[in-house]
Amino acid sequence: MRFFFVILCILSFLFANSCGKDRQIEIGKEMLRGGRFMEAQTHFENIIRIQPQNARAHYQLGRVYYALGQYQKAVEQYKQALGIQPQNTELQIAMCEALLSSGQNVEALRMFLQTLQPSGKEQRIKNQYVLKIAGLVGDAFHVSQLTQIDKDNCLPSFSPDGRYIAFTSYRDEDGEIYIMNADGTEQR
């Protein structure tokens, strides 16, 4: 009976402690939503001091820095969070936004392309970010035609590293796959 009581106490403590962690994140998020950025910053820094592997705290601190216009600091926090949760699409997109806002356009584009690579059931979730990304990069990147052929060129797809583009071209009257460098050179 005593053993059962001890186990019950330990489980209660662990449950209360884990709920407290979530509650602390929610308190900080409320500060952020209320525009109390300095309070939110201190709050999330304190959580990270106690729990350095708390990806949610790093992510939220990155959001604080982003709201303050401190984009490089936001990038650093998102890197920390991604080190803990590398497959988190929301973190990846936040990192891309911060990179873009800090003027690191090429790195942002590479990360956007990596983030949106098809990966089974997650692809449906990733598709919801495509329009958001288009809005973000529309002003940051000059859009230009890379092919100089009067025939239809369509369905471009970047290589995972962002260095090449594969596309379909009807330049020989039938659809064939071509590859070129990301800057449009060396079409083959």
XYZ file of N, CA, C and O in Angstrom:
752
model
N 0.821 -1.190 0.000
C 0.000 0.000 0.000
C 0.869 1.259 0.000
O 0.575 2.216 -0.706
N 1.901 1.240 0.818
C 2.792 2.401 0.891
C 3.497 2.623 -0.450
O 3.665 3.751 -0.889
N 3.917 1.541 -1.098
C 4.569 1.610 -2.396
C 3.638 2.263 -3.429
O 4.048 3.110 -4.198
N 2.375 1.863 -3.425
C 1.386 2.431 -4.325
C 1.243 3.937 -4.095
O 1.165 4.728 -5.036
N 1.235 4.357 -2.842
C 1.110 5.776 -2.494
C 2.316 6.573 -3.010
O 2.170 7.658 -3.552
N 3.511 6.009 -2.869
C 4.728 6.678 -3.338
C 4.679 6.838 -4.862
O 4.985 7.916 -5.391
N 4.274 5.777 -5.563
C 4.175 5.846 -7.024
C 3.151 6.901 -7.423
O 3.371 7.701 -8.337
N 2.018 6.935 -6.747
C 0.974 7.913 -7.037
C 1.481 9.332 -6.829
O 1.222 10.223 -7.639
N 2.241 9.563 -5.763
C 2.814 10.897 -5.504
C 3.792 11.305 -6.603
O 3.788 12.446 -7.065
N 4.634 10.365 -7.027
C 5.614 10.666 -8.077
C 4.899 11.005 -9.379
O 5.234 11.987 -10.050
N 3.905 10.202 -9.744
C 3.153 10.473 -10.973
C 2.431 11.812 -10.899
O 2.391 12.559 -11.875
N 1.869 12.145 -9.757
C 1.189 13.434 -9.590
C 2.163 14.584 -9.756
O 1.869 15.587 -10.395
N 3.357 14.432 -9.177
C 4.374 15.475 -9.299
C 4.779 15.666 -10.756
O 4.851 16.792 -11.251
N 5.026 14.541 -11.445
C 5.431 14.634 -12.847
C 4.337 15.260 -13.696
O 4.602 16.089 -14.558
N 3.092 14.888 -13.469
C 1.983 15.459 -14.218
C 1.858 16.953 -13.958
O 1.740 17.752 -14.872
N 1.927 17.349 -12.697
C 1.816 18.781 -12.348
C 2.975 19.565 -12.936
O 2.809 20.676 -13.436
N 4.162 18.981 -12.908
C 5.340 19.660 -13.442
C 5.232 19.851 -14.948
O 5.553 20.908 -15.477
N 4.747 18.815 -15.661
C 4.630 18.961 -17.112
C 3.538 19.959 -17.468
O 3.666 20.707 -18.417
N 2.457 20.000 -16.723
C 1.412 20.999 -16.968
C 1.944 22.390 -16.695
O 1.610 23.337 -17.385
N 2.816 22.514 -15.688
C 3.398 23.812 -15.360
C 4.261 24.341 -16.492
O 4.278 25.530 -16.770
N 4.979 23.437 -17.164
C 5.827 23.847 -18.285
C 4.961 24.442 -19.398
O 5.273 25.488 -19.941
N 3.883 23.735 -19.742
C 2.986 24.235 -20.774
C 2.365 25.558 -20.351
O 2.211 26.463 -21.156
N 2.007 25.662 -19.107
C 1.387 26.887 -18.602
C 2.372 28.053 -18.696
O 1.974 29.168 -19.035
N 3.638 27.806 -18.403
C 4.638 28.868 -18.484
C 4.798 29.358 -19.928
O 4.932 30.552 -20.165
N 4.768 28.449 -20.870
C 4.832 28.844 -22.278
C 3.614 29.690 -22.621
O 3.724 30.733 -23.276
N 2.440 29.269 -22.183
C 1.205 30.014 -22.468
C 1.236 31.413 -21.846
O 0.764 32.373 -22.462
N 1.768 31.540 -20.656
C 1.894 32.860 -20.011
C 2.762 33.777 -20.867
O 2.425 34.931 -21.132
N 3.892 33.252 -21.339
C 4.786 34.040 -22.192
C 4.138 34.397 -23.520
O 4.308 35.515 -24.022
N 3.390 33.454 -24.099
C 2.699 33.730 -25.357
C 1.665 34.839 -25.179
O 1.487 35.678 -26.062
N 1.005 34.850 -24.036
C 0.025 35.907 -23.746
C 0.724 37.269 -23.654
O 0.208 38.279 -24.144
N 1.891 37.310 -23.037
C 2.676 38.549 -22.979
C 3.014 39.018 -24.399
O 2.898 40.200 -24.712
N 3.432 38.080 -25.227
C 3.792 38.399 -26.617
C 2.587 38.931 -27.377
O 2.675 39.961 -28.048
N 1.445 38.242 -27.246
C 0.221 38.705 -27.918
C -0.202 40.087 -27.439
O -0.746 40.871 -28.207
N 0.061 40.378 -26.163
C -0.310 41.671 -25.600
C 0.687 42.778 -25.903
O 0.531 43.904 -25.426
N 1.737 42.471 -26.648
C 2.726 43.488 -27.000
C 3.700 43.796 -25.875
O 4.450 44.765 -25.956
N 3.733 42.964 -24.865
C 4.660 43.154 -23.736
C 5.939 42.365 -24.037
O 6.240 41.366 -23.405
N 6.654 42.878 -25.029
C 7.784 42.139 -25.592
C 8.935 41.949 -24.605
O 9.520 40.873 -24.553
N 9.256 42.977 -23.851
C 10.393 42.859 -22.930
C 10.076 41.855 -21.814
O 10.939 41.073 -21.420
N 8.842 41.874 -21.326
C 8.438 40.895 -20.319
C 8.484 39.486 -20.900
O 8.962 38.549 -20.241
N 7.970 39.335 -22.111
C 7.974 38.029 -22.763
C 9.406 37.547 -22.980
O 9.724 36.367 -22.759
N 10.280 38.460 -23.386
C 11.684 38.096 -23.600
C 12.291 37.558 -22.311
O 12.893 36.479 -22.306
N 12.134 38.283 -21.231
C 12.678 37.852 -19.936
C 12.063 36.520 -19.515
O 12.759 35.630 -19.022
N 10.766 36.381 -19.712
C 10.052 35.163 -19.329
C 10.618 33.945 -20.065
O 10.937 32.925 -19.436
N 10.745 34.050 -21.394
C 11.252 32.913 -22.161
C 12.734 32.656 -21.890
O 13.174 31.505 -21.880
N 13.504 33.699 -21.669
C 14.919 33.507 -21.306
C 15.032 32.732 -19.999
O 15.905 31.873 -19.851
N 14.153 33.030 -19.041
C 14.161 32.301 -17.764
C 13.786 30.838 -17.951
O 14.387 29.954 -17.329
N 12.812 30.580 -18.797
C 12.444 29.178 -19.071
C 13.632 28.442 -19.684
O 13.963 27.320 -19.281
N 14.300 29.084 -20.642
C 15.442 28.456 -21.312
C 16.597 28.243 -20.341
O 17.303 27.235 -20.422
N 16.779 29.160 -19.414
C 17.835 29.014 -18.413
C 17.609 27.738 -17.602
O 18.553 27.008 -17.292
N 16.340 27.444 -17.282
C 16.001 26.258 -16.496
C 15.922 25.018 -17.375
O 16.319 23.926 -16.966
N 15.399 25.186 -18.590
C 15.200 24.063 -19.508
C 15.815 24.391 -20.869
O 15.107 24.755 -21.808
N 17.119 24.265 -21.007
C 17.770 24.657 -22.263
C 17.328 23.847 -23.478
O 17.505 24.290 -24.605
N 16.730 22.676 -23.280
C 16.276 21.847 -24.397
C 14.796 22.039 -24.707
O 14.195 21.227 -25.410
N 14.206 23.114 -24.229
C 12.791 23.383 -24.466
C 12.644 24.100 -25.814
O 12.819 25.318 -25.913
N 12.330 23.331 -26.845
C 12.225 23.885 -28.203
C 11.137 24.947 -28.292
O 11.294 25.951 -28.997
N 10.034 24.743 -27.588
C 8.933 25.715 -27.638
C 9.365 27.061 -27.063
O 8.989 28.115 -27.581
N 10.168 27.042 -26.003
C 10.645 28.291 -25.405
C 11.591 29.015 -26.365
O 11.513 30.239 -26.523
N 12.477 28.270 -27.018
C 13.380 28.889 -28.010
C 12.570 29.488 -29.159
O 12.863 30.592 -29.615
N 11.565 28.741 -29.629
C 10.718 29.229 -30.712
C 10.001 30.516 -30.308
O 10.002 31.499 -31.050
N 9.433 30.529 -29.124
C 8.705 31.716 -28.667
C 9.638 32.899 -28.446
O 9.296 34.043 -28.761
N 10.840 32.647 -27.942
C 11.815 33.733 -27.783
C 12.212 34.265 -29.163
O 12.359 35.478 -29.346
N 12.327 33.384 -30.138
C 12.579 33.822 -31.516
C 11.459 34.712 -32.023
O 11.698 35.719 -32.692
N 10.220 34.359 -31.698
C 9.074 35.189 -32.097
C 9.141 36.566 -31.448
O 8.792 37.574 -32.069
N 9.582 36.612 -30.193
C 9.741 37.906 -29.501
C 10.770 38.749 -30.244
O 10.527 39.922 -30.559
N 11.936 38.156 -30.511
C 12.984 38.898 -31.218
C 12.506 39.349 -32.597
O 12.801 40.457 -33.026
N 11.766 38.486 -33.277
C 11.242 38.850 -34.595
C 10.311 40.057 -34.471
O 10.391 40.998 -35.263
N 9.439 40.044 -33.481
C 8.503 41.160 -33.264
C 9.249 42.454 -32.945
O 8.787 43.544 -33.283
N 10.401 42.333 -32.302
C 11.223 43.505 -31.967
C 12.098 43.955 -33.135
O 12.819 44.943 -33.016
N 12.061 43.216 -34.242
C 12.892 43.567 -35.394
C 14.333 43.114 -35.248
O 15.189 43.519 -36.019
N 14.606 42.245 -34.282
C 15.951 41.714 -34.064
C 16.044 40.352 -34.762
O 16.068 39.300 -34.133
N 16.100 40.421 -36.086
C 15.951 39.220 -36.899
C 17.090 38.221 -36.726
O 16.856 37.011 -36.735
N 18.314 38.704 -36.571
C 19.429 37.770 -36.407
C 19.311 37.011 -35.092
O 19.595 35.817 -35.024
N 18.858 37.686 -34.031
C 18.633 36.993 -32.764
C 17.500 35.983 -32.905
O 17.546 34.903 -32.302
N 16.487 36.321 -33.688
C 15.397 35.374 -33.953
C 15.949 34.139 -34.664
O 15.619 33.005 -34.292
N 16.811 34.358 -35.660
C 17.429 33.244 -36.381
C 18.176 32.334 -35.407
O 18.062 31.100 -35.464
N 18.931 32.915 -34.486
C 19.693 32.123 -33.515
C 18.775 31.260 -32.657
O 19.071 30.089 -32.395
N 17.654 31.826 -32.208
C 16.722 31.053 -31.385
C 16.036 29.955 -32.195
O 15.841 28.842 -31.699
N 15.678 30.261 -33.432
C 15.059 29.244 -34.270
C 16.047 28.112 -34.557
O 15.657 26.946 -34.613
N 17.340 28.443 -34.722
C 18.350 27.400 -34.920
C 18.404 26.485 -33.700
O 18.518 25.265 -33.832
N 18.342 27.091 -32.504
C 18.339 26.293 -31.278
C 17.129 25.357 -31.260
O 17.253 24.172 -30.953
N 15.963 25.897 -31.570
C 14.740 25.096 -31.556
C 14.809 23.979 -32.597
O 14.411 22.842 -32.321
N 15.326 24.299 -33.790
C 15.432 23.287 -34.840
C 16.463 22.214 -34.500
O 16.346 21.083 -34.963
N 17.450 22.561 -33.707
C 18.400 21.561 -33.231
C 17.729 20.522 -32.344
O 18.154 19.374 -32.271
N 16.652 20.924 -31.699
C 15.907 20.034 -30.805
C 14.786 19.330 -31.570
O 14.542 18.144 -31.374
N 14.102 20.062 -32.446
C 12.987 19.512 -33.232
C 13.213 19.812 -34.717
O 12.545 20.676 -35.293
N 14.121 19.105 -35.370
C 14.494 19.446 -36.747
C 13.387 19.249 -37.790
O 13.440 19.861 -38.845
N 12.402 18.431 -37.521
C 11.345 18.168 -38.502
C 10.115 19.044 -38.307
O 9.112 18.859 -38.988
N 10.167 20.010 -37.412
C 9.010 20.858 -37.109
C 8.850 21.899 -38.218
O 9.634 22.843 -38.325
N 7.821 21.723 -39.042
C 7.610 22.599 -40.199
C 7.359 24.036 -39.762
O 7.848 24.977 -40.399
N 6.614 24.238 -38.698
C 6.341 25.600 -38.228
C 7.636 26.320 -37.863
O 7.821 27.494 -38.193
N 8.548 25.609 -37.201
C 9.861 26.191 -36.877
C 10.650 26.497 -38.140
O 11.306 27.536 -38.244
N 10.618 25.585 -39.095
C 11.348 25.787 -40.337
C 10.859 27.032 -41.067
O 11.663 27.831 -41.553
N 9.547 27.208 -41.133
C 8.988 28.372 -41.817
C 9.342 29.650 -41.062
O 9.693 30.674 -41.667
N 9.278 29.615 -39.733
C 9.657 30.790 -38.935
C 11.118 31.157 -39.197
O 11.465 32.335 -39.326
N 11.959 30.135 -39.282
C 13.380 30.375 -39.579
C 13.533 31.023 -40.948
O 14.305 31.975 -41.114
N 12.794 30.526 -41.934
C 12.850 31.101 -43.277
C 12.437 32.565 -43.268
O 13.088 33.405 -43.898
N 11.368 32.881 -42.548
C 10.906 34.272 -42.461
C 11.981 35.164 -41.837
O 12.231 36.270 -42.324
N 12.604 34.676 -40.767
C 13.632 35.473 -40.094
C 14.849 35.663 -40.999
O 15.426 36.755 -41.045
N 15.243 34.611 -41.699
C 16.366 34.737 -42.636
C 16.049 35.760 -43.714
O 16.883 36.604 -44.050
N 14.846 35.691 -44.233
C 14.423 36.618 -45.280
C 14.420 38.052 -44.752
O 14.930 38.967 -45.404
N 13.889 38.241 -43.561
C 13.814 39.586 -42.972
C 15.182 40.137 -42.620
O 15.373 41.352 -42.599
N 16.144 39.248 -42.346
C 17.493 39.711 -42.011
C 18.348 39.917 -43.252
O 19.533 40.214 -43.149
N 17.739 39.741 -44.445
C 18.467 39.986 -45.684
C 19.237 38.796 -46.205
O 19.973 38.904 -47.180
N 19.080 37.648 -45.591
C 19.771 36.433 -46.022
C 18.874 35.683 -47.015
O 18.447 34.562 -46.772
N 18.618 36.340 -48.152
C 17.640 35.849 -49.120
C 17.986 34.496 -49.714
O 17.123 33.645 -49.873
N 19.236 34.279 -50.066
C 19.625 33.014 -50.689
C 19.453 31.867 -49.693
O 18.900 30.818 -50.024
N 19.903 32.080 -48.469
C 19.752 31.050 -47.432
C 18.271 30.794 -47.147
O 17.848 29.653 -46.963
N 17.471 31.857 -47.131
C 16.025 31.705 -46.909
C 15.408 30.872 -48.021
O 14.617 29.960 -47.753
N 15.773 31.154 -49.265
C 15.225 30.405 -50.391
C 15.620 28.937 -50.310
O 14.791 28.049 -50.502
N 16.872 28.671 -50.003
C 17.320 27.278 -49.880
C 16.534 26.543 -48.799
O 16.119 25.407 -48.974
N 16.331 27.233 -47.680
C 15.597 26.583 -46.593
C 14.125 26.395 -46.957
O 13.532 25.368 -46.632
N 13.522 27.384 -47.627
C 12.143 27.226 -48.086
C 12.035 25.982 -48.971
O 11.112 25.184 -48.835
N 12.969 25.834 -49.903
C 12.925 24.696 -50.823
C 13.090 23.373 -50.090
O 12.389 22.405 -50.373
N 14.002 23.332 -49.130
C 14.185 22.120 -48.332
C 12.934 21.814 -47.521
O 12.504 20.671 -47.445
N 12.354 22.843 -46.935
C 11.180 22.667 -46.093
C 10.016 22.104 -46.876
O 9.252 21.289 -46.369
N 9.882 22.515 -48.115
C 8.730 22.107 -48.907
C 8.959 20.853 -49.736
O 8.093 20.480 -50.527
N 10.083 20.178 -49.573
C 10.312 18.932 -50.297
C 9.256 17.914 -49.880
O 8.955 17.790 -48.696
N 8.695 17.185 -50.825
C 7.677 16.188 -50.488
C 8.195 15.161 -49.498
O 9.319 14.694 -49.610
N 7.361 14.860 -48.522
C 7.729 13.833 -47.546
C 6.467 13.129 -47.042
O 6.130 13.199 -45.878
N 5.761 12.471 -47.951
C 4.610 11.658 -47.577
C 3.457 12.456 -47.043
O 3.045 13.458 -47.617
N 2.924 12.022 -45.895
C 1.717 12.633 -45.355
C 1.939 14.075 -44.912
O 1.001 14.840 -44.823
N 3.183 14.461 -44.624
C 3.454 15.847 -44.231
C 3.289 16.814 -45.396
O 3.161 18.005 -45.186
N 3.290 16.322 -46.630
C 3.200 17.211 -47.778
C 1.913 18.021 -47.743
O 1.905 19.193 -48.077
N 0.813 17.410 -47.316
C -0.462 18.129 -47.236
C -0.333 19.311 -46.275
O -0.788 20.405 -46.557
N 0.356 19.097 -45.168
C 0.561 20.160 -44.191
C 1.475 21.234 -44.772
O 1.217 22.428 -44.643
N 2.530 20.824 -45.463
C 3.479 21.775 -46.025
C 2.852 22.626 -47.123
O 3.212 23.767 -47.303
N 1.903 22.059 -47.849
C 1.261 22.815 -48.928
C 0.576 24.077 -48.418
O 0.468 25.056 -49.140
N 0.119 24.079 -47.176
C -0.552 25.267 -46.653
C 0.397 26.454 -46.523
O -0.035 27.598 -46.454
N 1.690 26.199 -46.521
C 2.667 27.266 -46.390
C 3.080 27.880 -47.728
O 3.726 28.918 -47.764
N 2.730 27.233 -48.829
C 3.202 27.693 -50.138
C 2.756 29.123 -50.426
O 3.560 29.963 -50.836
N 1.488 29.443 -50.214
C 1.012 30.803 -50.477
C 1.655 31.812 -49.536
O 1.986 32.922 -49.934
N 1.853 31.419 -48.292
C 2.516 32.310 -47.342
C 3.934 32.627 -47.820
O 4.366 33.773 -47.810
N 4.634 31.606 -48.265
C 5.995 31.798 -48.757
C 5.990 32.681 -49.995
O 6.815 33.582 -50.132
N 5.050 32.446 -50.892
C 4.977 33.260 -52.101
C 4.808 34.731 -51.739
O 5.419 35.608 -52.344
N 3.999 35.014 -50.749
C 3.814 36.392 -50.306
C 5.069 36.960 -49.686
O 5.398 38.129 -49.873
N 5.805 36.127 -48.955
C 7.027 36.596 -48.310
C 8.128 36.886 -49.310
O 8.828 37.881 -49.207
N 8.310 36.003 -50.263
C 9.431 36.164 -51.186
C 9.089 37.018 -52.386
O 9.978 37.425 -53.115
N 7.812 37.309 -52.596
C 7.415 38.097 -53.762
C 8.089 39.448 -53.819
O 8.503 39.905 -54.876
N 8.235 40.093 -52.676
C 8.873 41.402 -52.643
C 10.384 41.316 -52.488
O 11.104 42.248 -52.806
N 10.876 40.198 -51.986
C 12.301 40.086 -51.694
C 13.128 39.628 -52.889
O 14.310 39.880 -52.957
N 12.495 38.942 -53.814
C 13.219 38.404 -54.953
C 12.640 38.972 -56.240
O 11.432 39.054 -56.405
N 13.513 39.324 -57.135
C 13.075 39.782 -58.451
C 12.712 38.543 -59.268
O 13.495 37.618 -59.387
N 11.532 38.527 -59.813
C 11.085 37.404 -60.627
C 11.454 37.693 -62.074
O 11.161 38.770 -62.590
N 12.097 36.734 -62.717
C 12.455 36.913 -64.121
C 12.383 35.571 -64.843
O 12.546 34.517 -64.235
N 12.146 35.639 -66.133
C 12.095 34.435 -66.948
C 13.514 33.959 -67.190
O 14.384 34.733 -67.602
N 13.738 32.676 -66.947
C 15.078 32.124 -67.107
C 15.295 31.464 -68.464
O 16.424 31.282 -68.892
N 14.220 31.091 -69.123
C 14.342 30.454 -70.441
C 14.078 31.494 -71.527
O 13.327 32.437 -71.323
N 14.693 31.315 -72.679
C 14.551 32.277 -73.774
C 13.905 31.649 -75.000
O 14.086 32.116 -76.110
N 13.156 30.595 -74.815
C 12.520 29.869 -75.909
C 11.056 30.290 -75.984
O 10.399 30.471 -74.975
N 10.525 30.439 -77.203
C 9.124 30.838 -77.379
C 8.133 29.725 -77.065
O 6.943 29.966 -77.032
N 8.578 28.528 -76.891
C 7.699 27.397 -76.593
C 7.415 27.355 -75.086
O 8.095 28.001 -74.281
N 6.395 26.559 -74.725
C 6.038 26.440 -73.313
C 7.140 25.762 -72.514
O 7.664 24.724 -72.899
N 7.471 26.360 -71.395
C 8.364 25.788 -70.407
C 7.574 25.805 -69.101
O 7.076 26.859 -68.691
N 7.446 24.660 -68.470
C 6.580 24.617 -67.297
C 7.066 23.583 -66.280
O 8.047 22.883 -66.505
N 6.347 23.535 -65.173
C 6.569 22.584 -64.085
C 8.004 22.603 -63.547
O 8.658 21.569 -63.447
N 8.506 23.766 -63.162
C 9.862 23.800 -62.618
C 9.920 23.137 -61.244
O 8.957 23.159 -60.480
N 11.046 22.540 -60.942
C 11.272 21.923 -59.638
C 12.741 22.091 -59.279
O 13.621 21.711 -60.044
N 12.997 22.693 -58.117
C 14.370 22.913 -57.661
C 14.955 21.627 -57.096
O 14.248 20.819 -56.496
N 16.262 21.477 -57.249
C 16.957 20.369 -56.591
C 16.974 20.670 -55.092
O 16.827 21.826 -54.684
N 17.137 19.661 -54.253
C 17.113 19.893 -52.806
C 18.121 20.932 -52.319
O 17.863 21.649 -51.365
N 19.251 21.042 -52.986
C 20.253 22.032 -52.570
C 20.024 23.407 -53.194
O 20.760 24.348 -52.928
N 19.005 23.536 -54.072
C 18.678 24.825 -54.671
C 19.578 25.256 -55.803
O 19.439 26.359 -56.320
N 20.490 24.393 -56.265
C 21.449 24.774 -57.303
C 20.931 24.551 -58.722
O 21.416 25.174 -59.653
N 19.969 23.639 -58.903
C 19.492 23.294 -60.238
C 17.971 23.365 -60.300
O 17.284 23.228 -59.286
N 17.473 23.538 -61.527
C 16.031 23.518 -61.772
C 15.770 22.514 -62.884
O 16.370 22.596 -63.956
N 14.882 21.569 -62.619
C 14.401 20.664 -63.662
C 13.064 21.228 -64.131
O 12.298 21.767 -63.326
N 12.800 21.159 -65.433
C 11.548 21.692 -65.946
C 11.164 20.955 -67.225
O 11.985 20.280 -67.839
N 9.897 21.069 -67.581
C 9.406 20.467 -68.814
C 9.382 21.543 -69.883
O 8.945 22.660 -69.637
N 9.862 21.205 -71.082
C 9.857 22.144 -72.193
C 9.286 21.460 -73.427
O 9.541 20.280 -73.670
N 8.504 22.228 -74.174
C 7.933 21.740 -75.427
C 8.646 22.364 -76.626
O 8.069 22.527 -77.686
N 9.904 22.699 -76.457
C 10.651 23.363 -77.518
C 10.847 22.484 -78.750
O 11.052 22.991 -79.831
N 10.792 21.174 -78.592
C 10.916 20.258 -79.737
C 9.567 19.607 -80.066
O 9.522 18.506 -80.588
N 8.475 20.306 -79.740
C 7.107 19.880 -80.029
C 6.611 18.707 -79.183
O 5.488 18.275 -79.343
N 7.437 18.165 -78.327
C 6.963 17.149 -77.386
C 7.598 17.449 -76.027
O 8.670 18.020 -75.937
N 6.883 17.123 -74.984
C 7.369 17.449 -73.642
C 8.592 16.647 -73.264
O 8.564 15.420 -73.264
N 9.662 17.357 -72.966
C 10.898 16.721 -72.530
C 11.385 17.416 -71.271
O 11.118 18.602 -71.058
N 12.124 16.690 -70.463
C 12.644 17.245 -69.216
C 14.024 17.843 -69.460
O 14.893 17.207 -70.079
N 14.198 19.062 -69.012
C 15.476 19.765 -69.120
C 15.959 20.115 -67.726
O 15.182 20.193 -66.774
N 17.252 20.374 -67.633
C 17.863 20.808 -66.376
C 18.692 22.046 -66.675
O 19.313 22.156 -67.731
N 18.694 22.978 -65.738
C 19.546 24.166 -65.861
C 20.025 24.571 -64.478
O 19.480 24.147 -63.455
N 21.035 25.398 -64.461
C 21.473 25.980 -63.187
C 20.367 26.908 -62.684
O 19.551 27.395 -63.455
N 20.351 27.157 -61.394
C 19.292 27.977 -60.799
C 19.263 29.395 -61.369
O 18.220 30.058 -61.319
N 20.356 29.853 -61.941
C 20.379 31.198 -62.537
C 19.955 31.191 -64.012
O 19.987 32.210 -64.688
N 19.578 30.014 -64.537
C 19.090 29.908 -65.915
C 20.157 29.517 -66.923
O 19.850 29.288 -68.090
N 21.390 29.413 -66.531
C 22.467 29.065 -67.458
C 22.550 27.540 -67.622
O 22.030 26.785 -66.815
N 23.274 27.154 -68.672
C 23.556 25.748 -68.978
C 22.301 24.902 -69.051
O 22.207 23.845 -68.407
N 21.358 25.319 -69.884
C 20.151 24.515 -70.093
C 20.516 23.312 -70.932
O 21.145 23.431 -71.971
N 20.101 22.157 -70.474
C 20.411 20.926 -71.198
C 19.291 19.929 -71.007
O 18.555 19.935 -70.111
